[in-house]
Amino acid sequence: MNSKYVSLYGDIVSKIEKGIFPTNSKLPSESSFMEEYGISRDTVRKSLHLLEQNGYIHKIKGKGSFVLDFSKFNFPVAGLISYKEMVEKLNLHSKTIIHTMELEPPDSNMIKLLDLTEGEKVWKVVRVRQINGKKIILDKDYFNSEFVTNLTKEICEDSIYGYIEKKLGHQIGFSNKEITVEPCSDEDKQLLDIDDYNMVAVVKSTVHLMDGTLFQYSESRHRPDKFKFTDFARRT
Amino acid sequence: MNSKYVSLYGDIVSKIEKGIFPTNSKLPSESSFMEEYGISRDTVRKSLHLLEQNGYIHKIKGKGSFVLDFSKFNFPVAGLISYKEMVEKLNLHSKTIIHTMELEPPDSNMIKLLDLTEGEKVWKVVRVRQINGKKIILDKDYFNSEFVTNLTKEICEDSIYGYIEKKLGHQIGFSNKEITVEPCSDEDKQLLDIDDYNMVAVVKSTVHLMDGTLFQYSESRHRPDKFKFTDFARRT
DNA sequence: CAGTGGTCTAGACCACATA
DNA sequence: ATGTGGTCTAGACCACTGC
């Protein structure tokens, strides 16, 4: 089903995570992967390139490929991942409370953000994420209703991304994110267990499908003490 | 000097930025780049892959490559870029004030963060960044003195990365970042024009050389209203 | 059907590291 | 000298899009 280079990538990732390829150790050479898997060098190189981009390994010309230490700054809440997927990955105790779910005509700001045309409506979904009994995150999502039709309470409580990908058959492609720190709004104070904090960390993003169409704008507002974003970058 | 695929990448980037390849338009096909530049398809594909990763284009099987809208998600403070490079890119009016610059034995926390061995010392550099007359950012950098030797006030006021890359001949490779929001420390209040804010956005990072050696830990503390981080991500 | 991008191969030459 | 990764080529077949 998968391409060869993706399955080799997956094999190596799981061997790194299991410690079969330990941190700081040298990975087998490209040619030994060629032999072991009976594939061409270019295909091996595609797998290693993927590992490199995702921060698993580091390649040095003439020396080899080395497993990086990714325990120091743990997981990527970065990337394009849904709240449900994150909760499952981190094994959190979480509950989602739906505050608003309505189909409405967009205001001028949303028309601009979602590139809407006359007459198109948007789904506005406001959800509160409760973790370990505390209301920590306020998620405000706006979906172009041309692409995301028929939302229900059940879908919003479970996973909207799952619905879009599995039921509607759309493929989610890429996103832009922006992280800022803003003063608490009245809505934040009302809906979150904000304690004495007077600011929130805000992640604003636009999300596109594989074919390039923009379908979602979202604003995720986090209690500042519970917010963490990690990133891996290379010098270019 | 550069490889073929990097120079083709550069050509296309500049054509996109100049508007010769406009937003949302279709890029020439891989085969037309092959002809135009007299190179193989694989080499063209490497260039396009780079463009895709950096958020310039989006490829759709059977249709073509399309230029993404670059204006919505403006500049990358993301990536691995120095303060000086950012200031120059964004054309800011900035001044750097050096608060501390000393060679000292590391505490136990720094030994762990920088993977130090017995007897190695670290350069501790604390700098305040003033933008448009306001003290906005407090940068605390720690360098392993085995790799970064002989810092001077002039270097710290100009660009430490420039010194490392151009004078010492090291190549900066990759980094891990972590973004959090923390309460103001006394030091923040004392050194920054913090106004009435009681929190700061904090970017902690470790930076490695091309050969994998860890040489820097840094903590960048930003006044919350002036902080913005942008990111581009793909679904995997 | 022709045009597009996605995967894969086999082979070549180069640059760098190590011994 | 050998082993490593980095670049490049020429050709093949597939899957998807659009006419």
Short mmCIF file of C-alpha atoms (C1' of nucleotides) in Angstrom, two decimals:
data_model
loop_
_atom_site.label_atom_id
_atom_site.label_comp_id
_atom_site.label_asym_id
_atom_site.label_seq_id
_atom_site.Cartn_x
_atom_site.Cartn_y
_atom_site.Cartn_z
CA MET A 1 0.00 0.00 0.00
CA ASN A 2 2.55 2.55 1.16
CA SER A 3 5.50 3.46 -0.95
CA LYS A 4 8.77 1.76 -0.17
CA TYR A 5 10.45 4.85 1.16
CA VAL A 6 7.58 5.61 3.54
CA SER A 7 7.61 2.12 4.98
CA LEU A 8 11.38 2.18 5.42
CA TYR A 9 10.93 5.56 7.13
CA GLY A 10 8.34 4.04 9.44
CA ASP A 11 10.60 1.08 10.24
CA ILE A 12 13.47 3.32 11.20
CA VAL A 13 11.28 5.64 13.27
CA SER A 14 9.96 2.75 15.31
CA LYS A 15 13.47 1.35 15.78
CA ILE A 16 14.63 4.74 17.02
CA GLU A 17 11.68 5.05 19.37
CA LYS A 18 12.23 1.56 20.71
CA GLY A 19 15.90 2.28 21.26
CA ILE A 20 17.11 -0.31 18.75
CA PHE A 21 18.87 2.61 17.10
CA PRO A 22 19.91 4.53 20.24
CA THR A 23 20.36 8.27 20.59
CA ASN A 24 23.67 9.53 19.21
CA SER A 25 24.43 6.21 17.56
CA LYS A 26 25.31 5.86 13.91
CA LEU A 27 22.62 4.53 11.64
CA PRO A 28 23.53 1.77 9.16
CA SER A 29 24.88 3.23 5.93
CA GLU A 30 22.75 3.86 2.88
CA SER A 31 24.24 0.89 1.11
CA SER A 32 23.41 -1.49 3.93
CA PHE A 33 19.78 -0.37 3.87
CA MET A 34 19.85 -1.00 0.10
CA GLU A 35 20.93 -4.58 0.66
CA GLU A 36 18.72 -5.27 3.67
CA TYR A 37 15.57 -4.04 1.98
CA GLY A 38 16.51 -4.84 -1.60
CA ILE A 39 15.83 -1.32 -2.81
CA SER A 40 17.78 1.31 -4.70
CA ARG A 41 19.94 3.93 -3.09
CA ASP A 42 17.68 6.77 -4.15
CA THR A 43 14.79 5.19 -2.34
CA VAL A 44 16.84 4.77 0.82
CA ARG A 45 17.91 8.38 0.53
CA LYS A 46 14.29 9.54 0.35
CA SER A 47 13.58 7.78 3.65
CA LEU A 48 16.62 9.25 5.35
CA HIS A 49 15.72 12.69 4.01
CA LEU A 50 12.32 12.40 5.66
CA LEU A 51 13.91 11.36 8.94
CA GLU A 52 16.25 14.31 8.73
CA GLN A 53 13.46 16.79 8.11
CA ASN A 54 11.46 15.52 11.02
CA GLY A 55 14.38 15.90 13.37
CA TYR A 56 15.09 12.21 13.94
CA ILE A 57 18.54 12.04 12.42
CA HIS A 58 21.37 14.20 11.23
CA LYS A 59 23.55 13.34 8.25
CA ILE A 60 27.22 14.22 7.96
CA LYS A 61 29.01 13.83 4.67
CA GLY A 62 31.76 11.27 4.86
CA LYS A 63 30.75 10.07 8.31
CA GLY A 64 27.21 8.79 8.34
CA SER A 65 23.73 9.40 9.73
CA PHE A 66 23.28 9.91 13.46
CA VAL A 67 20.26 9.60 15.71
CA LEU A 68 19.37 12.91 17.36
CA ASP A 69 18.32 13.34 20.95
CA PHE A 70 14.71 14.41 20.80
CA SER A 71 14.00 13.85 24.47
CA LYS A 72 15.42 17.17 25.60
CA PHE A 73 12.67 19.23 24.08
CA ASN A 74 9.90 16.75 23.84
CA PHE A 75 7.14 16.34 21.33
CA PRO A 76 5.94 18.38 18.49
CA VAL A 77 2.65 20.02 19.26
CA ALA A 78 3.87 21.67 16.11
CA GLY A 79 3.07 20.25 12.72
CA LEU A 80 -0.45 19.85 11.47
CA ILE A 81 -2.17 17.75 14.07
CA SER A 82 -5.65 17.88 15.56
CA TYR A 83 -6.46 18.32 19.23
CA LYS A 84 -7.77 14.78 19.44
CA GLU A 85 -4.61 13.36 17.93
CA MET A 86 -2.50 15.35 20.37
CA VAL A 87 -4.52 14.18 23.36
CA GLU A 88 -4.10 10.58 22.25
CA LYS A 89 -0.40 10.96 21.61
CA LEU A 90 0.24 12.53 25.00
CA ASN A 91 -2.23 10.28 26.79
CA LEU A 92 -4.12 13.13 28.41
CA HIS A 93 -7.32 13.04 30.38
CA SER A 94 -9.44 15.40 28.37
CA LYS A 95 -13.03 16.43 27.85
CA THR A 96 -14.50 18.68 25.19
CA ILE A 97 -17.37 21.03 25.98
CA ILE A 98 -19.25 22.52 23.06
CA HIS A 99 -20.23 26.10 23.66
CA THR A 100 -21.44 27.18 20.23
CA MET A 101 -22.15 25.36 16.97
CA GLU A 102 -23.98 27.35 14.36
CA LEU A 103 -24.17 28.01 10.65
CA GLU A 104 -24.02 31.74 10.09
CA PRO A 105 -23.27 34.40 7.50
CA PRO A 106 -19.66 35.55 7.89
CA ASP A 107 -18.62 39.04 8.96
CA SER A 108 -16.29 41.05 6.77
CA ASN A 109 -13.23 39.88 8.65
CA MET A 110 -14.07 36.22 8.12
CA ILE A 111 -14.82 36.79 4.43
CA LYS A 112 -11.27 38.04 4.08
CA LEU A 113 -9.67 35.33 6.22
CA LEU A 114 -11.50 32.47 4.51
CA ASP A 115 -11.55 33.95 0.99
CA LEU A 116 -15.32 33.62 0.84
CA THR A 117 -17.62 34.71 -1.95
CA GLU A 118 -21.07 36.26 -1.71
CA GLY A 119 -23.66 34.07 -0.01
CA GLU A 120 -21.34 31.40 1.39
CA LYS A 121 -21.94 30.59 5.02
CA VAL A 122 -19.55 29.43 7.71
CA TRP A 123 -19.80 26.97 10.55
CA LYS A 124 -18.73 28.61 13.77
CA VAL A 125 -17.71 26.10 16.43
CA VAL A 126 -16.60 27.19 19.88
CA ARG A 127 -15.26 24.45 22.14
CA VAL A 128 -13.71 24.42 25.58
CA ARG A 129 -11.03 21.81 26.26
CA GLN A 130 -10.88 20.55 29.79
CA ILE A 131 -7.72 18.77 30.87
CA ASN A 132 -7.40 17.13 34.26
CA GLY A 133 -10.59 18.86 35.34
CA LYS A 134 -9.49 22.38 34.39
CA LYS A 135 -10.81 24.40 31.45
CA ILE A 136 -7.54 25.24 29.74
CA ILE A 137 -8.11 25.89 26.05
CA LEU A 138 -10.75 27.80 24.11
CA ASP A 139 -10.95 26.70 20.47
CA LYS A 140 -12.83 28.86 18.01
CA ASP A 141 -13.08 27.26 14.57
CA TYR A 142 -14.64 28.60 11.39
CA PHE A 143 -15.28 26.27 8.46
CA ASN A 144 -16.32 27.12 4.93
CA SER A 145 -19.66 25.30 4.70
CA GLU A 146 -19.10 24.56 1.01
CA PHE A 147 -16.55 21.96 2.09
CA VAL A 148 -17.60 21.06 5.61
CA THR A 149 -21.31 20.28 5.54
CA ASN A 150 -23.66 18.96 8.21
CA LEU A 151 -21.72 19.26 11.42
CA THR A 152 -23.30 17.66 14.46
CA LYS A 153 -22.69 17.85 18.17
CA GLU A 154 -21.27 14.31 18.11
CA ILE A 155 -18.73 15.18 15.43
CA CYS A 156 -17.60 18.30 17.29
CA GLU A 157 -17.19 16.35 20.49
CA ASP A 158 -15.19 13.65 18.74
CA SER A 159 -12.99 14.90 15.92
CA ILE A 160 -13.88 17.30 13.12
CA TYR A 161 -10.69 16.38 11.27
CA GLY A 162 -11.62 12.71 11.45
CA TYR A 163 -15.03 13.57 9.97
CA ILE A 164 -13.50 15.66 7.18
CA GLU A 165 -10.94 13.02 6.26
CA LYS A 166 -12.87 9.81 6.79
CA LYS A 167 -16.49 10.73 6.10
CA LEU A 168 -16.25 13.59 3.64
CA GLY A 169 -13.21 12.10 1.98
CA HIS A 170 -11.29 15.37 1.85
CA GLN A 171 -7.55 15.37 2.38
CA ILE A 172 -6.10 17.97 4.69
CA GLY A 173 -2.98 19.48 3.21
CA PHE A 174 -1.13 22.30 4.89
CA SER A 175 -1.52 25.21 7.28
CA ASN A 176 -0.09 28.50 8.41
CA LYS A 177 0.16 29.24 12.09
CA GLU A 178 0.81 32.39 14.04
CA ILE A 179 1.52 32.44 17.77
CA THR A 180 0.96 35.57 19.83
CA VAL A 181 0.24 36.52 23.42
CA GLU A 182 -2.88 38.61 24.01
CA PRO A 183 -4.79 40.07 26.94
CA CYS A 184 -7.66 37.91 28.17
CA SER A 185 -10.99 38.74 26.59
CA ASP A 186 -14.19 38.68 28.62
CA GLU A 187 -15.05 35.47 26.79
CA ASP A 188 -11.77 33.89 27.94
CA LYS A 189 -12.48 34.82 31.54
CA GLN A 190 -16.00 33.52 31.31
CA LEU A 191 -15.32 30.19 29.61
CA LEU A 192 -11.89 29.18 30.94
CA ASP A 193 -10.54 28.50 34.42
CA ILE A 194 -8.22 31.40 33.92
CA ASP A 195 -7.27 31.89 37.58
CA ASP A 196 -5.40 35.14 38.05
CA TYR A 197 -3.79 35.24 34.64
CA ASN A 198 -4.60 38.25 32.51
CA MET A 199 -3.11 37.01 29.23
CA VAL A 200 -3.58 34.03 26.92
CA ALA A 201 -1.35 32.39 24.32
CA VAL A 202 -3.14 32.49 20.98
CA VAL A 203 -2.53 30.22 17.99
CA LYS A 204 -4.24 31.48 14.84
CA SER A 205 -4.17 29.34 11.76
CA THR A 206 -5.57 28.84 8.31
CA VAL A 207 -5.85 25.29 7.02
CA HIS A 208 -5.99 24.14 3.40
CA LEU A 209 -6.99 20.92 1.70
CA MET A 210 -4.56 18.93 -0.46
CA ASP A 211 -5.97 20.56 -3.57
CA GLY A 212 -5.15 23.96 -2.13
CA THR A 213 -8.61 25.17 -1.14
CA LEU A 214 -8.78 27.11 2.10
CA PHE A 215 -11.47 25.62 4.34
CA GLN A 216 -10.73 26.57 7.95
CA TYR A 217 -9.70 29.47 10.08
CA SER A 218 -9.13 28.80 13.73
CA GLU A 219 -8.13 30.53 16.90
CA SER A 220 -6.92 28.50 19.83
CA ARG A 221 -6.63 30.39 23.11
CA HIS A 222 -4.54 28.78 25.86
CA ARG A 223 -4.10 29.51 29.53
CA PRO A 224 -0.50 30.76 29.55
CA ASP A 225 0.92 28.40 32.15
CA LYS A 226 -0.25 25.36 30.19
CA PHE A 227 0.96 26.41 26.79
CA LYS A 228 4.00 24.96 25.05
CA PHE A 229 4.99 24.90 21.40
CA THR A 230 8.05 23.10 20.10
CA ASP A 231 9.82 23.43 16.80
CA PHE A 232 12.74 21.91 14.95
CA ALA A 233 14.59 24.06 12.45
CA ARG A 234 17.57 23.78 10.14
CA ARG A 235 19.90 26.48 8.97
CA THR A 236 19.53 27.16 5.25
CA MET B 1 29.52 27.10 -7.14
CA ASN B 2 26.08 26.12 -5.89
CA SER B 3 24.45 22.93 -6.95
CA LYS B 4 22.07 23.07 -9.87
CA TYR B 5 18.99 22.39 -7.85
CA VAL B 6 19.78 25.14 -5.33
CA SER B 7 20.29 27.71 -8.06
CA LEU B 8 17.07 26.72 -9.81
CA TYR B 9 15.36 27.00 -6.41
CA GLY B 10 16.79 30.50 -5.99
CA ASP B 11 15.69 31.52 -9.49
CA ILE B 12 12.13 30.42 -8.85
CA VAL B 13 11.99 32.06 -5.41
CA SER B 14 13.05 35.39 -6.85
CA LYS B 15 10.55 35.07 -9.70
CA ILE B 16 7.81 34.38 -7.19
CA GLU B 17 8.85 37.32 -5.02
CA LYS B 18 9.00 39.63 -8.03
CA GLY B 19 5.57 38.48 -9.16
CA ILE B 20 6.82 36.94 -12.42
CA PHE B 21 5.20 33.76 -11.10
CA PRO B 22 2.12 35.30 -9.46
CA THR B 23 0.24 33.99 -6.45
CA ASN B 24 -2.13 31.14 -7.27
CA SER B 25 -0.74 30.75 -10.76
CA LYS B 26 0.53 27.47 -12.15
CA LEU B 27 4.26 27.04 -12.32
CA PRO B 28 5.77 25.69 -15.57
CA SER B 29 5.81 21.89 -15.59
CA GLU B 30 8.79 19.83 -14.52
CA SER B 31 9.58 18.95 -18.12
CA SER B 32 9.64 22.58 -19.21
CA PHE B 33 12.15 23.38 -16.45
CA MET B 34 14.22 20.42 -17.68
CA GLU B 35 14.35 21.91 -21.16
CA GLU B 36 14.82 25.51 -20.11
CA TYR B 37 17.73 24.73 -17.80
CA GLY B 38 19.06 21.66 -19.60
CA ILE B 39 18.94 19.50 -16.48
CA SER B 40 17.40 16.17 -15.55
CA ARG B 41 13.95 15.73 -14.12
CA ASP B 42 15.24 14.54 -10.76
CA THR B 43 17.20 17.74 -10.34
CA VAL B 44 14.14 19.84 -11.17
CA ARG B 45 12.14 17.80 -8.68
CA LYS B 46 14.68 18.50 -5.93
CA SER B 47 14.21 22.24 -6.48
CA LEU B 48 10.45 22.00 -6.44
CA HIS B 49 10.58 19.87 -3.31
CA LEU B 50 12.56 22.60 -1.57
CA LEU B 51 10.03 25.21 -2.66
CA GLU B 52 7.23 23.04 -1.35
CA GLN B 53 8.87 22.57 2.03
CA ASN B 54 9.45 26.24 2.47
CA GLY B 55 5.82 27.03 1.74
CA TYR B 56 6.33 28.71 -1.63
CA ILE B 57 4.39 26.26 -3.77
CA HIS B 58 1.97 23.40 -3.56
CA LYS B 59 2.04 20.42 -5.92
CA ILE B 60 -1.01 18.51 -7.07
CA LYS B 61 -0.63 15.22 -8.88
CA GLY B 62 -1.99 15.39 -12.40
CA LYS B 63 -2.48 19.16 -12.29
CA GLY B 64 0.76 20.95 -11.59
CA SER B 65 2.59 23.13 -9.09
CA PHE B 66 0.91 26.25 -7.78
CA VAL B 67 2.27 29.37 -6.13
CA LEU B 68 0.93 29.84 -2.61
CA ASP B 69 -0.23 33.10 -1.16
CA PHE B 70 2.76 34.44 0.66
CA SER B 71 1.25 37.62 2.05
CA LYS B 72 -1.22 36.12 4.48
CA PHE B 73 1.37 34.47 6.62
CA ASN B 74 4.07 37.07 6.49
CA PHE B 75 7.59 36.69 7.72
CA PRO B 76 9.33 33.73 9.23
CA VAL B 77 10.64 34.53 12.66
CA ALA B 78 10.60 30.77 12.54
CA GLY B 79 13.49 28.80 11.10
CA LEU B 80 17.02 29.17 12.33
CA ILE B 81 17.80 32.82 11.96
CA SER B 82 19.75 35.25 14.11
CA TYR B 83 18.39 38.43 15.62
CA LYS B 84 20.56 40.54 13.35
CA GLU B 85 19.33 38.72 10.25
CA MET B 86 15.74 39.23 11.36
CA VAL B 87 16.26 42.93 12.01
CA GLU B 88 17.76 43.35 8.56
CA LYS B 89 15.03 41.35 6.85
CA LEU B 90 12.27 43.32 8.54
CA ASN B 91 14.10 46.64 8.26
CA LEU B 92 13.73 47.46 11.94
CA HIS B 93 15.29 50.28 13.89
CA SER B 94 17.16 48.36 16.53
CA LYS B 95 19.88 48.80 19.09
CA THR B 96 21.59 46.14 21.19
CA ILE B 97 22.62 46.86 24.78
CA ILE B 98 25.06 44.45 26.39
CA HIS B 99 24.27 43.80 30.00
CA THR B 100 26.58 40.90 30.81
CA MET B 101 29.42 39.20 28.99
CA GLU B 102 31.50 36.83 31.04
CA LEU B 103 33.29 33.51 30.95
CA GLU B 104 32.16 31.45 33.90
CA PRO B 105 31.93 27.91 35.25
CA PRO B 106 28.48 26.49 34.48
CA ASP B 107 25.90 25.58 37.09
CA SER B 108 24.47 22.06 37.16
CA ASN B 109 21.51 23.03 35.04
CA MET B 110 23.72 24.42 32.28
CA ILE B 111 25.97 21.35 32.40
CA LYS B 112 22.92 19.29 31.58
CA LEU B 113 21.52 21.63 28.94
CA LEU B 114 24.84 22.03 27.12
CA ASP B 115 26.12 18.48 27.66
CA LEU B 116 29.31 19.82 29.25
CA THR B 117 32.14 17.84 30.76
CA GLU B 118 34.21 18.64 33.84
CA GLY B 119 36.15 21.89 33.65
CA GLU B 120 34.56 23.34 30.51
CA LYS B 121 33.48 26.93 30.83
CA VAL B 122 30.64 28.82 29.23
CA TRP B 123 30.26 32.30 27.85
CA LYS B 124 27.22 33.96 29.34
CA VAL B 125 25.95 36.85 27.27
CA VAL B 126 22.93 38.89 28.31
CA ARG B 127 21.71 41.45 25.81
CA VAL B 128 18.76 43.80 25.69
CA ARG B 129 17.23 44.50 22.28
CA GLN B 130 15.77 47.93 21.86
CA ILE B 131 13.34 48.46 18.98
CA ASN B 132 11.96 51.88 18.13
CA GLY B 133 13.32 53.19 21.41
CA LYS B 134 11.69 50.55 23.64
CA LYS B 135 13.51 47.71 25.39
CA ILE B 136 11.50 44.77 24.10
CA ILE B 137 13.59 41.61 24.19
CA LEU B 138 15.98 40.13 26.75
CA ASP B 139 18.36 37.59 25.19
CA LYS B 140 20.34 35.30 27.45
CA ASP B 141 22.82 33.17 25.54
CA TYR B 142 25.20 30.51 26.81
CA PHE B 143 27.99 29.23 24.58
CA ASN B 144 30.30 26.30 25.11
CA SER B 145 33.69 28.03 25.20
CA GLU B 146 35.37 25.05 23.56
CA PHE B 147 33.72 26.11 20.31
CA VAL B 148 33.08 29.82 20.78
CA THR B 149 36.29 31.42 21.96
CA ASN B 150 37.27 35.03 22.56
CA LEU B 151 34.02 36.90 22.52
CA THR B 152 34.29 40.66 22.57
CA LYS B 153 31.87 43.49 23.18
CA GLU B 154 32.02 44.41 19.49
CA ILE B 155 31.07 40.91 18.39
CA CYS B 156 28.16 40.78 20.82
CA GLU B 157 26.88 44.11 19.61
CA ASP B 158 27.14 43.06 16.00
CA SER B 159 26.40 39.38 15.37
CA ILE B 160 27.66 36.36 17.27
CA TYR B 161 26.40 34.05 14.52
CA GLY B 162 28.30 36.05 11.95
CA TYR B 163 31.46 35.66 14.07
CA ILE B 164 30.92 31.91 14.48
CA GLU B 165 30.29 31.33 10.80
CA LYS B 166 32.66 33.78 9.18
CA LYS B 167 35.56 34.11 11.64
CA LEU B 168 35.62 30.78 13.44
CA GLY B 169 34.57 28.90 10.30
CA HIS B 170 31.97 26.78 12.06
CA GLN B 171 28.78 25.89 10.29
CA ILE B 172 25.55 26.24 12.21
CA GLY B 173 23.31 23.26 11.63
CA PHE B 174 20.01 22.84 13.43
CA SER B 175 18.08 23.77 16.53
CA ASN B 176 15.25 22.86 18.81
CA LYS B 177 12.93 25.58 20.03
CA GLU B 178 10.34 25.70 22.74
CA ILE B 179 7.88 28.54 23.18
CA THR B 180 6.17 29.18 26.49
CA VAL B 181 4.60 32.06 28.39
CA GLU B 182 6.02 32.79 31.83
CA PRO B 183 5.54 35.32 34.60
CA CYS B 184 7.93 38.27 34.48
CA SER B 185 11.04 37.76 36.55
CA ASP B 186 12.58 40.63 38.52
CA GLU B 187 15.31 40.73 35.89
CA ASP B 188 12.70 41.18 33.14
CA LYS B 189 11.11 44.05 35.00
CA GLN B 190 14.45 45.65 35.63
CA LEU B 191 15.95 45.36 32.16
CA LEU B 192 12.94 45.68 29.87
CA ASP B 193 10.36 48.39 29.28
CA ILE B 194 7.77 45.97 30.44
CA ASP B 195 4.99 48.52 31.11
CA ASP B 196 2.14 46.91 33.01
CA TYR B 197 2.55 43.44 31.61
CA ASN B 198 3.20 40.69 34.09
CA MET B 199 4.14 37.93 31.66
CA VAL B 200 6.71 37.37 28.92
CA ALA B 201 6.85 35.08 25.88
CA VAL B 202 9.92 32.88 26.20
CA VAL B 203 11.74 31.08 23.40
CA LYS B 204 14.23 28.53 24.69
CA SER B 205 16.48 26.79 22.23
CA THR B 206 19.52 24.61 21.83
CA VAL B 207 21.63 25.09 18.72
CA HIS B 208 23.97 22.57 17.10
CA LEU B 209 26.74 22.84 14.54
CA MET B 210 26.60 20.98 11.21
CA ASP B 211 28.72 18.20 12.67
CA GLY B 212 26.16 17.71 15.41
CA THR B 213 27.97 19.28 18.37
CA LEU B 214 25.79 21.24 20.75
CA PHE B 215 27.30 24.69 21.29
CA GLN B 216 24.56 27.07 22.44
CA TYR B 217 21.64 27.29 24.80
CA SER B 218 19.58 30.42 24.67
CA GLU B 219 16.59 32.00 26.26
CA SER B 220 14.87 34.88 24.53
CA ARG B 221 12.32 36.76 26.63
CA HIS B 222 9.87 38.99 24.78
CA ARG B 223 7.40 41.61 25.91
CA PRO B 224 4.11 39.83 25.14
CA ASP B 225 2.51 42.49 22.95
CA LYS B 226 5.51 42.52 20.60
CA PHE B 227 5.89 38.79 20.18
CA LYS B 228 4.89 36.87 17.07
CA PHE B 229 5.97 33.48 15.78
CA THR B 230 4.87 32.03 12.47
CA ASP B 231 5.01 28.50 11.19
CA PHE B 232 4.20 26.53 8.07
CA ALA B 233 3.21 22.88 8.44
CA ARG B 234 2.12 20.01 6.24
CA ARG B 235 -0.13 17.12 7.07
CA THR B 236 1.77 13.84 7.05
"C1'" DC C 1 -5.98 10.55 -25.05
"C1'" DA C 2 -1.98 13.71 -23.60
"C1'" DG C 3 -0.05 16.13 -19.72
"C1'" DT C 4 1.09 16.20 -15.09
"C1'" DG C 5 3.42 14.83 -10.84
"C1'" DG C 6 4.95 10.33 -7.79
"C1'" DT C 7 7.89 6.39 -7.35
"C1'" DC C 8 11.75 3.56 -8.45
"C1'" DT C 9 15.94 1.93 -10.63
"C1'" DA C 10 21.10 1.53 -11.96
"C1'" DG C 11 24.91 3.76 -12.61
"C1'" DA C 12 28.18 7.62 -12.50
"C1'" DC C 13 31.24 11.03 -10.41
"C1'" DC C 14 32.32 14.08 -6.54
"C1'" DA C 15 33.66 15.69 -1.66
"C1'" DC C 16 34.69 14.56 2.81
"C1'" DA C 17 36.32 11.56 6.85
"C1'" DT C 18 39.05 7.97 8.69
"C1'" DA C 19 42.67 5.14 9.05
"C1'" DA D 1 42.52 3.42 -0.09
"C1'" DT D 2 37.98 2.74 1.48
"C1'" DG D 3 33.59 4.07 3.12
"C1'" DT D 4 30.47 7.57 3.62
"C1'" DG D 5 26.98 10.88 2.01
"C1'" DG D 6 25.87 14.66 -2.08
"C1'" DT D 7 24.72 15.52 -6.81
"C1'" DC D 8 23.26 14.30 -11.34
"C1'" DT D 9 21.64 11.57 -15.21
"C1'" DA D 10 18.36 8.73 -18.35
"C1'" DG D 11 14.88 5.96 -18.44
"C1'" DA D 12 10.88 3.41 -16.77
"C1'" DC D 13 6.17 2.75 -15.03
"C1'" DC D 14 2.25 4.41 -12.35
"C1'" DA D 15 -1.83 7.45 -10.86
"C1'" DC D 16 -4.36 11.34 -11.44
"C1'" DT D 17 -6.40 15.32 -14.21
"C1'" DG D 18 -8.65 17.28 -18.00
"C1'" DC D 19 -10.17 17.28 -22.54
#
